[in-house]
CSV table of C-alpha atoms and ligand atoms in Angstrom, one decimal:
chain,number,residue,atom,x,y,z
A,144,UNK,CA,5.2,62.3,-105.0
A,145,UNK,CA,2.9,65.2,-105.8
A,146,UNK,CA,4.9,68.3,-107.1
A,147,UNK,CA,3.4,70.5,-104.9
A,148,UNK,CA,5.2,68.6,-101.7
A,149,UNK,CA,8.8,68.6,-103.4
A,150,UNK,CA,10.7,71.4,-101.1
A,151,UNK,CA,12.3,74.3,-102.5
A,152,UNK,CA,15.9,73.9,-103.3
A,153,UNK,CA,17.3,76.2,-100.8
A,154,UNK,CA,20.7,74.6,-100.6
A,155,UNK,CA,21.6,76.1,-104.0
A,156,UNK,CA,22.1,79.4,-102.7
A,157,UNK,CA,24.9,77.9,-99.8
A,158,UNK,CA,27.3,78.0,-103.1
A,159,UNK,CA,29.5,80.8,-104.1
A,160,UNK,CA,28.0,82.9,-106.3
A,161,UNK,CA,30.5,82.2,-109.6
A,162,UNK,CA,28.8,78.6,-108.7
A,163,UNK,CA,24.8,79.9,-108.2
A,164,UNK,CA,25.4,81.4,-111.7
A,165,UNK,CA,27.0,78.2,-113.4
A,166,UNK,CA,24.8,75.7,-112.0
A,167,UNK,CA,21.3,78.2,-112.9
A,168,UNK,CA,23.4,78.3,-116.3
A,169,UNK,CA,23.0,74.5,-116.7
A,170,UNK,CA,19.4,74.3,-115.4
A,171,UNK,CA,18.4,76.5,-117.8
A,172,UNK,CA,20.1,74.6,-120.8
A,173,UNK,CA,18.1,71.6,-119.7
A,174,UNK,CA,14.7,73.1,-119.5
A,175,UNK,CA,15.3,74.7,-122.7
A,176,UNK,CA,15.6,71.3,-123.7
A,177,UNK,CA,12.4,70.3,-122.4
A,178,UNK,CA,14.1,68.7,-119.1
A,179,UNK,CA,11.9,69.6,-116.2
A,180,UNK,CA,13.3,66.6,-113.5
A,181,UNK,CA,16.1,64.8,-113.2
A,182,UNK,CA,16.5,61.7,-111.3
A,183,UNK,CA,20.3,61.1,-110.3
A,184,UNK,CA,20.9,57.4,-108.7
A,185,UNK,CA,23.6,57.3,-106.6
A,186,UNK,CA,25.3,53.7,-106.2
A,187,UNK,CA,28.9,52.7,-105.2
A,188,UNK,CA,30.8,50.2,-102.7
A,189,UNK,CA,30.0,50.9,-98.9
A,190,UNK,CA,32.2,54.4,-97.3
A,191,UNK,CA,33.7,55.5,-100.1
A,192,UNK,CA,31.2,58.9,-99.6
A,193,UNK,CA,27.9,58.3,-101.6
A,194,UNK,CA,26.0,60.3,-98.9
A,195,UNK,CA,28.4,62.6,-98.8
A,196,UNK,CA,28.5,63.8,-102.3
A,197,UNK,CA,24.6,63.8,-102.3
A,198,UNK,CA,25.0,66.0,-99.7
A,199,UNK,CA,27.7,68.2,-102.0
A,200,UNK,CA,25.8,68.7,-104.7
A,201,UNK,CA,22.4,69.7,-103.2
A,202,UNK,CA,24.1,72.2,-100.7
A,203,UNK,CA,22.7,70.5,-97.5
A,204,UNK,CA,23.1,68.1,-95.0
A,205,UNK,CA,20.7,65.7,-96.1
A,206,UNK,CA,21.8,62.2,-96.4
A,207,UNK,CA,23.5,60.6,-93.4
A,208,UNK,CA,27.4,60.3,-93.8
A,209,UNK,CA,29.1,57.9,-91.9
A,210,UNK,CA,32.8,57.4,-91.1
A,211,UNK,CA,31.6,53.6,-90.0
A,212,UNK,CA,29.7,50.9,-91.8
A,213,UNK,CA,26.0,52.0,-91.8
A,214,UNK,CA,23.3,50.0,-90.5
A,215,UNK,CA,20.7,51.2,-92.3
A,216,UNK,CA,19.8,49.4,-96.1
A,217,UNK,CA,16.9,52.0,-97.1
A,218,UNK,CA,17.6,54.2,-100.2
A,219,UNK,CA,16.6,57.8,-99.8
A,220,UNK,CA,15.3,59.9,-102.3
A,221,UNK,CA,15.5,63.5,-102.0
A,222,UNK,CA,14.0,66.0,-104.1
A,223,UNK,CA,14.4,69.6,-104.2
A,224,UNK,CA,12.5,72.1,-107.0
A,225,UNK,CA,13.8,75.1,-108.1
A,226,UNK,CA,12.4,77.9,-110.6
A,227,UNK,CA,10.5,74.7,-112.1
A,228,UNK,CA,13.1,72.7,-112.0
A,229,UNK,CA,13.0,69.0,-110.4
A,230,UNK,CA,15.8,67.8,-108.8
A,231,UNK,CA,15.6,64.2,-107.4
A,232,UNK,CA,18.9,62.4,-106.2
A,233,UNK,CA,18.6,58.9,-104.8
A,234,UNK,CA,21.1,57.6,-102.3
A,235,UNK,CA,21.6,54.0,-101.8
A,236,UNK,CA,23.1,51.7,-99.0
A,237,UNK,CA,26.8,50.5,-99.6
A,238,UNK,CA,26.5,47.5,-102.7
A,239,UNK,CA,29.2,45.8,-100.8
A,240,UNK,CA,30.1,45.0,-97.4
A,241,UNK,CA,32.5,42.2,-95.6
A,242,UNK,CA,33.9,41.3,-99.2
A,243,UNK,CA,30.7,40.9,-100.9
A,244,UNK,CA,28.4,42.3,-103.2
A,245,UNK,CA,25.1,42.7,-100.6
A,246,UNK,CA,22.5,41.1,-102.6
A,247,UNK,CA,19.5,42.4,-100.4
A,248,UNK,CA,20.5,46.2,-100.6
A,249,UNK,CA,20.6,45.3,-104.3
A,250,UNK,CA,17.1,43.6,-104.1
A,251,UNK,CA,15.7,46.6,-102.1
A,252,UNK,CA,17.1,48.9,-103.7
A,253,UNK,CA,15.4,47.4,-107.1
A,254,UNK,CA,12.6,47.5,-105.3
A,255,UNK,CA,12.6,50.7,-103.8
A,256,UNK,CA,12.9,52.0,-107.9
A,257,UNK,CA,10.4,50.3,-109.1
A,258,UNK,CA,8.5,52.8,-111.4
A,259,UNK,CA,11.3,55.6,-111.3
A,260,UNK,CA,12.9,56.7,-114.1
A,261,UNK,CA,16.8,57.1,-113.4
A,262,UNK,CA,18.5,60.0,-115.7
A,263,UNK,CA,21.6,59.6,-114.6
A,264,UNK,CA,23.5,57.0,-112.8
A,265,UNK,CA,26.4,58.4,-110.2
A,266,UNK,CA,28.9,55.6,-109.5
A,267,UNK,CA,31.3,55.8,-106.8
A,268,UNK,CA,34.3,55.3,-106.1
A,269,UNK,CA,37.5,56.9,-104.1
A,270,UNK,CA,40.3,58.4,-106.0
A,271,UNK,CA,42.3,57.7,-103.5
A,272,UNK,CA,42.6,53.8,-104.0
A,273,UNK,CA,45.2,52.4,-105.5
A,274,UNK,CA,43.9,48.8,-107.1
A,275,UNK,CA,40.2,47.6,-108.9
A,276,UNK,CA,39.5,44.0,-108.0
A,277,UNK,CA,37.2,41.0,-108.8
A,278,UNK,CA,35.3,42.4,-106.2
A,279,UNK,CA,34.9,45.8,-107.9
A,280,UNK,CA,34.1,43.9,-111.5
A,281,UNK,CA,31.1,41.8,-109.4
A,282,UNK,CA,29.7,45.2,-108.3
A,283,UNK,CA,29.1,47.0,-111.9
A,284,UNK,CA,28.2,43.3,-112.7
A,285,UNK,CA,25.7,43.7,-110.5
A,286,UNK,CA,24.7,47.0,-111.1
A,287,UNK,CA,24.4,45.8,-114.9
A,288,UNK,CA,22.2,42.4,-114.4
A,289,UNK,CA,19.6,44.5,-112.2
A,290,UNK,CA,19.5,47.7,-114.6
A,291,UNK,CA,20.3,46.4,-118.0
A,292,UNK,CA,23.4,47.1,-120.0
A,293,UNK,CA,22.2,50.9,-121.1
A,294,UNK,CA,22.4,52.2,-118.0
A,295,UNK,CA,26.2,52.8,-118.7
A,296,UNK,CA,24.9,55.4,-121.5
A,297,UNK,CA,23.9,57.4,-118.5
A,298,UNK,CA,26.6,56.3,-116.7
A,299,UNK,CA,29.4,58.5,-115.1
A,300,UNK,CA,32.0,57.4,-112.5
A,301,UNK,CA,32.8,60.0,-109.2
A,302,UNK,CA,36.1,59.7,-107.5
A,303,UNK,CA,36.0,61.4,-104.1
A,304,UNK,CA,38.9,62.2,-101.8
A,305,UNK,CA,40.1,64.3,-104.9
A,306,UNK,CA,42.0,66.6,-102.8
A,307,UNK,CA,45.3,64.6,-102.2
A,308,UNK,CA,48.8,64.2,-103.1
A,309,UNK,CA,49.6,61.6,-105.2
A,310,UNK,CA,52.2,59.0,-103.9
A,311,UNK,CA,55.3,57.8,-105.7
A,312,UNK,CA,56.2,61.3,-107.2
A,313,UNK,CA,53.3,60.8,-109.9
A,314,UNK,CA,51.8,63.8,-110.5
A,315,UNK,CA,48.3,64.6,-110.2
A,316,UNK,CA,47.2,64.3,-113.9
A,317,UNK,CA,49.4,61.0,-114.0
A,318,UNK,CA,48.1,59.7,-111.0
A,319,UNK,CA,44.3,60.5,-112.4
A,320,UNK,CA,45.2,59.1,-115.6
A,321,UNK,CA,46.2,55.5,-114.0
A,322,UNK,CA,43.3,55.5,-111.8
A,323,UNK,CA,40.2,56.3,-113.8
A,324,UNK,CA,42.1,53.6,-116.9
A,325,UNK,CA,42.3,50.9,-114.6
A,326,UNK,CA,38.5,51.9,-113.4
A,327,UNK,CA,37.2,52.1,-116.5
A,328,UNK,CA,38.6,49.3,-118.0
A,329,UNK,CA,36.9,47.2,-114.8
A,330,UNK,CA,33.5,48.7,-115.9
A,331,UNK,CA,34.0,47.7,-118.9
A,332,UNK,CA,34.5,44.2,-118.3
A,333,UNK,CA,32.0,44.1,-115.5
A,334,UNK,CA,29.3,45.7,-117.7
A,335,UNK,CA,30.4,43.6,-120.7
A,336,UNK,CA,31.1,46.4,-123.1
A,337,UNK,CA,32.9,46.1,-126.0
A,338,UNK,CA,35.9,48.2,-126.6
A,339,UNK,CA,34.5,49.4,-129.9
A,340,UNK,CA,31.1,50.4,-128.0
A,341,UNK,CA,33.3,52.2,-125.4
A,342,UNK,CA,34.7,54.1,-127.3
A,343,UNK,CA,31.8,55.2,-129.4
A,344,UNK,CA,30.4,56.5,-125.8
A,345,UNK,CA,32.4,56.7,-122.7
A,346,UNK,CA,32.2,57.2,-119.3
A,347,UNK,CA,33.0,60.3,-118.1
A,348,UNK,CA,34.1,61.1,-115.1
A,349,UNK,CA,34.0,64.2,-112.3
A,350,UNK,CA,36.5,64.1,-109.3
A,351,UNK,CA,34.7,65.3,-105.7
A,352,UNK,CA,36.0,66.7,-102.5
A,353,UNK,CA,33.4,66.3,-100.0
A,354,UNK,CA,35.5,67.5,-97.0
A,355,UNK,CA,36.1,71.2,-96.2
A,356,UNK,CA,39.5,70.6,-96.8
A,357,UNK,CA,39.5,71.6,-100.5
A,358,UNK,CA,41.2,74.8,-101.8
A,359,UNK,CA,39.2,78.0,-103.0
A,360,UNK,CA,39.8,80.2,-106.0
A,361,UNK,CA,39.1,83.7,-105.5
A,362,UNK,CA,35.2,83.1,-106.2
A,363,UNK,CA,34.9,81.0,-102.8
A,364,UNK,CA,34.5,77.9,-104.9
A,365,UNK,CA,36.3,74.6,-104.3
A,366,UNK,CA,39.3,73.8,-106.5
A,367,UNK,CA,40.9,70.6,-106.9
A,368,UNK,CA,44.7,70.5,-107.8
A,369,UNK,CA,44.3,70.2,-111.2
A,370,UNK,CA,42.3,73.4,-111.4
A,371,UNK,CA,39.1,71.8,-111.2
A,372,UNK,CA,36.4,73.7,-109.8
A,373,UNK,CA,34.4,71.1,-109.3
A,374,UNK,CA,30.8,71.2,-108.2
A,375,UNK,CA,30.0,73.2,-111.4
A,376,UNK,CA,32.2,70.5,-113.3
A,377,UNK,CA,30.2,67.6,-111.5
A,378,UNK,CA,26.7,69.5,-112.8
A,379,UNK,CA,28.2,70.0,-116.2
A,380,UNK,CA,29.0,66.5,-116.4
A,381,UNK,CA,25.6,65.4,-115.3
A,382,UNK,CA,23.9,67.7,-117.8
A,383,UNK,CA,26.2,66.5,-121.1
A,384,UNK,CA,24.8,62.9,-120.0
A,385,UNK,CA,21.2,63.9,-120.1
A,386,UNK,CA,21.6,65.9,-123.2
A,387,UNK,CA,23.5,62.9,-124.8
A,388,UNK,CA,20.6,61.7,-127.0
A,389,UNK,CA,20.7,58.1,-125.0
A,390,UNK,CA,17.6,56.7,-123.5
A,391,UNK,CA,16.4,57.3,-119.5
A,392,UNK,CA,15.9,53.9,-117.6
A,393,UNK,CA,12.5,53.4,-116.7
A,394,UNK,CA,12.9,50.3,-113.9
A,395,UNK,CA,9.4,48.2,-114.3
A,396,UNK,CA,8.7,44.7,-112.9
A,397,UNK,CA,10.1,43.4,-116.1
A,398,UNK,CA,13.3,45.0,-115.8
A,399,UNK,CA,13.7,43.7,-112.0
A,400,UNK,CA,13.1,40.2,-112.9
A,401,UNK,CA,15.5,40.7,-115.7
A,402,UNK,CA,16.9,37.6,-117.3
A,403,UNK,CA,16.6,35.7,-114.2
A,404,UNK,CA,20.1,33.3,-114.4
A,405,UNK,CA,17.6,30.3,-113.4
A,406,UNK,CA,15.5,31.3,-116.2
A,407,UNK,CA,18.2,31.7,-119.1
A,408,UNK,CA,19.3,28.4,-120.1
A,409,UNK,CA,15.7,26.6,-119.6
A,410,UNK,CA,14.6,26.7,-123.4
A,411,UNK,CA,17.4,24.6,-124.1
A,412,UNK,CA,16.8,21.9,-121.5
A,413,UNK,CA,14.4,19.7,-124.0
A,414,UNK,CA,17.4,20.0,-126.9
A,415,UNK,CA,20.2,19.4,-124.4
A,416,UNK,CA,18.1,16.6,-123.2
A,417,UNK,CA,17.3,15.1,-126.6
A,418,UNK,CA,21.3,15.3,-127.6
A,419,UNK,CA,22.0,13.4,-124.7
A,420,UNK,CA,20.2,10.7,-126.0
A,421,UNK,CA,20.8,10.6,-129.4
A,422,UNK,CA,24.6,10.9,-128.5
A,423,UNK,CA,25.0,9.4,-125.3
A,424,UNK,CA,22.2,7.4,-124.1
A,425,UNK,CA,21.8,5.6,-127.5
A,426,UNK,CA,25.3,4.8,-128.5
A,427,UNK,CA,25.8,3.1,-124.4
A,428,UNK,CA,22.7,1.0,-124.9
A,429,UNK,CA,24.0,0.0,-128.2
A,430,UNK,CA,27.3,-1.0,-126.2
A,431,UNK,CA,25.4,-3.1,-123.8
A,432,UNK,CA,23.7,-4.7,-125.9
A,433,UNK,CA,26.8,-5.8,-128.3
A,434,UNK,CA,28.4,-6.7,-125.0
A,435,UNK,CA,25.8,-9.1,-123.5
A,436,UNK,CA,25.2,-10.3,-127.2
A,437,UNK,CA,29.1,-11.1,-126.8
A,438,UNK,CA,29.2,-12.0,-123.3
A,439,UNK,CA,30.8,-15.6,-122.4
A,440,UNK,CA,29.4,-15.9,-118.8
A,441,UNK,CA,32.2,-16.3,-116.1
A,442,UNK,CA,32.0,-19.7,-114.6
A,443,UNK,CA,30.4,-18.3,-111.0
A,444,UNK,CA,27.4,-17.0,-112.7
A,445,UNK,CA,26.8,-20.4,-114.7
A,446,UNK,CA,27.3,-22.0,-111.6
A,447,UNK,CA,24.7,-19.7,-109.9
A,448,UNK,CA,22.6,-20.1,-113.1
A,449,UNK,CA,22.9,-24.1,-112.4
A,450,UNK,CA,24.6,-24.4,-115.8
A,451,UNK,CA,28.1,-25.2,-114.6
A,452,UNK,CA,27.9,-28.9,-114.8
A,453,UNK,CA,29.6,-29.9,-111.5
A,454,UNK,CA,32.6,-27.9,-112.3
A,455,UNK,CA,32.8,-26.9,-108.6
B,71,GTP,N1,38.6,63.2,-97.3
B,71,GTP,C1,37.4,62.9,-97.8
B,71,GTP,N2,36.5,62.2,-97.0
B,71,GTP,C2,35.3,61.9,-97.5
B,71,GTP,C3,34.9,62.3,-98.8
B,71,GTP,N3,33.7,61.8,-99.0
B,71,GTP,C4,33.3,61.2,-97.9
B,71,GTP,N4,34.3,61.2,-97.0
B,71,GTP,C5,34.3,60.6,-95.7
B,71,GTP,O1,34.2,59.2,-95.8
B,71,GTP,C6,33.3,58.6,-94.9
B,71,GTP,C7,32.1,57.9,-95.5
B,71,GTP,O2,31.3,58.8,-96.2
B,71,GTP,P1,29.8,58.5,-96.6
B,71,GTP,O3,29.4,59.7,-97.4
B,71,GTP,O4,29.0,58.2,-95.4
B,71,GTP,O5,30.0,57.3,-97.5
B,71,GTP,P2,28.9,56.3,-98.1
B,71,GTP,O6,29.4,55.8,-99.4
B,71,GTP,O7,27.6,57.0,-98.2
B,71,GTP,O8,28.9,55.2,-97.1
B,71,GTP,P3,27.7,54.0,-96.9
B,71,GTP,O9,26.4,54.7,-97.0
B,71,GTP,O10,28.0,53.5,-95.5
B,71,GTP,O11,28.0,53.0,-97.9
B,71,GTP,C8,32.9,59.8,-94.0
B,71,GTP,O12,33.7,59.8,-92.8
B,71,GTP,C9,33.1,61.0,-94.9
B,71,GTP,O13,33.3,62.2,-94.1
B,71,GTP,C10,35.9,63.1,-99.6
B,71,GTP,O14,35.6,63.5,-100.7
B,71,GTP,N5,37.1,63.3,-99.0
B,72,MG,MG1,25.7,56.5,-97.3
């Protein structure tokens, strides 16, 4: 896309002004750092408000947001400039829908990145649910295989539906706690990172409320009930992860076809094959051999043969 058709980021001035100031605050830490554009994928199960927090953090109305499943698979980038500035934030169909991971949205959404480089990876989830899966583990799988392992470096997990009172008289930092552990610890096994290589660089993670239902401090900006404010927090988060000293992800053919599970194992077919023999094949025909060498022929075949001598 040319620069010169990218549309003013307009949306940016919808936010209270403690927020204007925080978020131009950022901006300018990343340009000082030579960061003119930033390309934010946004990926996540279907409904749990990928759209929605797209919507959020650029101030408009943008993506579609759906209470129901969406029909459409098309990702959407949208791109909004601002004193120089680049801001490009992809939204993706749902990655899973009727209890699988939707293989096509990931193909076209593979497809539809083809030459992009993504800065930043948004994952989503709800805070608001209660247990991880298989199902979960064969999404960031998924998101892994297509994207390579390193995309986790500029990884960061969103809960939405922040706003909310924890059930079983947890409290709210408890109830966090339990949620983005059991999260994390899913993405780790799904992504296939070791514990020591977590821990040398983890995921963070921002809490959203999408819905006008949040509080306000005194600024007009949202709060969660931990005290978050949270749309500055979200950018915050996002600019530490650029500014981490990890790689962007450039996606070219290459990294679509990836390591093609059809492909992986075929080097070994010729050795697998010749092992057979040598330890299988061989060793039978040996047996066979012993055992006609051995063989006392039953008395039907001798007959058959015409060697039975009038035995029947
Ligand atoms: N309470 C609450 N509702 C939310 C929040 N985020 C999204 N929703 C609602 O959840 C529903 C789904 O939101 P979307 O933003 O369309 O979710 P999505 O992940 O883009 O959905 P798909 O594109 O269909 O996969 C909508 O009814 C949203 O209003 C949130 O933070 N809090
Ligand atoms: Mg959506």
């Amino acid at each position: 896309m040319a620069a010169g058709v990218v549309r003013e980021w307009f949306g940016i001035q919808q936010f209270p002004a403690p927020t204007q100031t925080k978020l131009h605050e950022y901006l300018g830490k990343l340009k000082q750092e030579n960061v003119n554009t930033l390309t934010i994928l946004v990926m996540g199960k279907g409904g749990v408000g990928k759209s929605s927090t797209v919507n959020s953090i650029l101030g408009e109305r943008v993506a579609t947001v759906s209470a129901f499943q969406s029909e459409g698979l098309r990702p959407m980038m949208i791109s909004r400039s601002r004193a120089g500035f680049t801001l490009n934030i992809i939204d993706t169909p749902g990655l899973v829908e009727g209890g699988y991971v939707n293989e096509q949205a990931l193909e076209i959404i593979k497809r539809f990145l083809l030459n992009k480089t993504i800065d930043v990876l948004i994952y989503v989830d709800r805070l608001d649910s209660y247990r991880v899966d298989n199902l979960d583990r064969q999404v960031i799988k998924a998101i892994t295989d297509s994207f390579g392992k390193a995309i986790w470096k500029r990884g960061l997990v969103v809960l939405t539906h922040a706003y909310l009172s924890p059930p079983d008289g947890l409290s709210y930092d408890e109830f966090f706690t339990r949620r983005s552990e059991t999260l994390l610890k899913i993405i780790r096994l799904g992504a296939k990172i070791r514990k020591q290589e977590y821990q040398d660089s983890a995921i963070p993670i921002a809490l959203v409320e999408n819905t006008g239902k949040c509080a306000t401090n005194e600024g007009g900006e949202k709060v969660l009930p931990d005290g978050t404010v949270w749309i500055p927090n979200l950018v915050k988060t996002i600019t530490d992860i650029v500014l981490n000293g990890s790689k962007a992800i450039t996606v070219d053919q290459k990294l679509i076809d990836g390591p093609n599970p059809n492909q992986r194992g075929k080097i070994f077919i010729p050795l697998i094959l010749a092992l057979q023999y040598f330890f299988l094949v061989k060793p039978i025909k040996h047996r066979i051999r012993e055992d006609i060498a051995r063989e006392k022929k039953p008395l039907w075949e001798l007959r058959d043969m015409g060697l039975a001598d009038g035995k029947f």
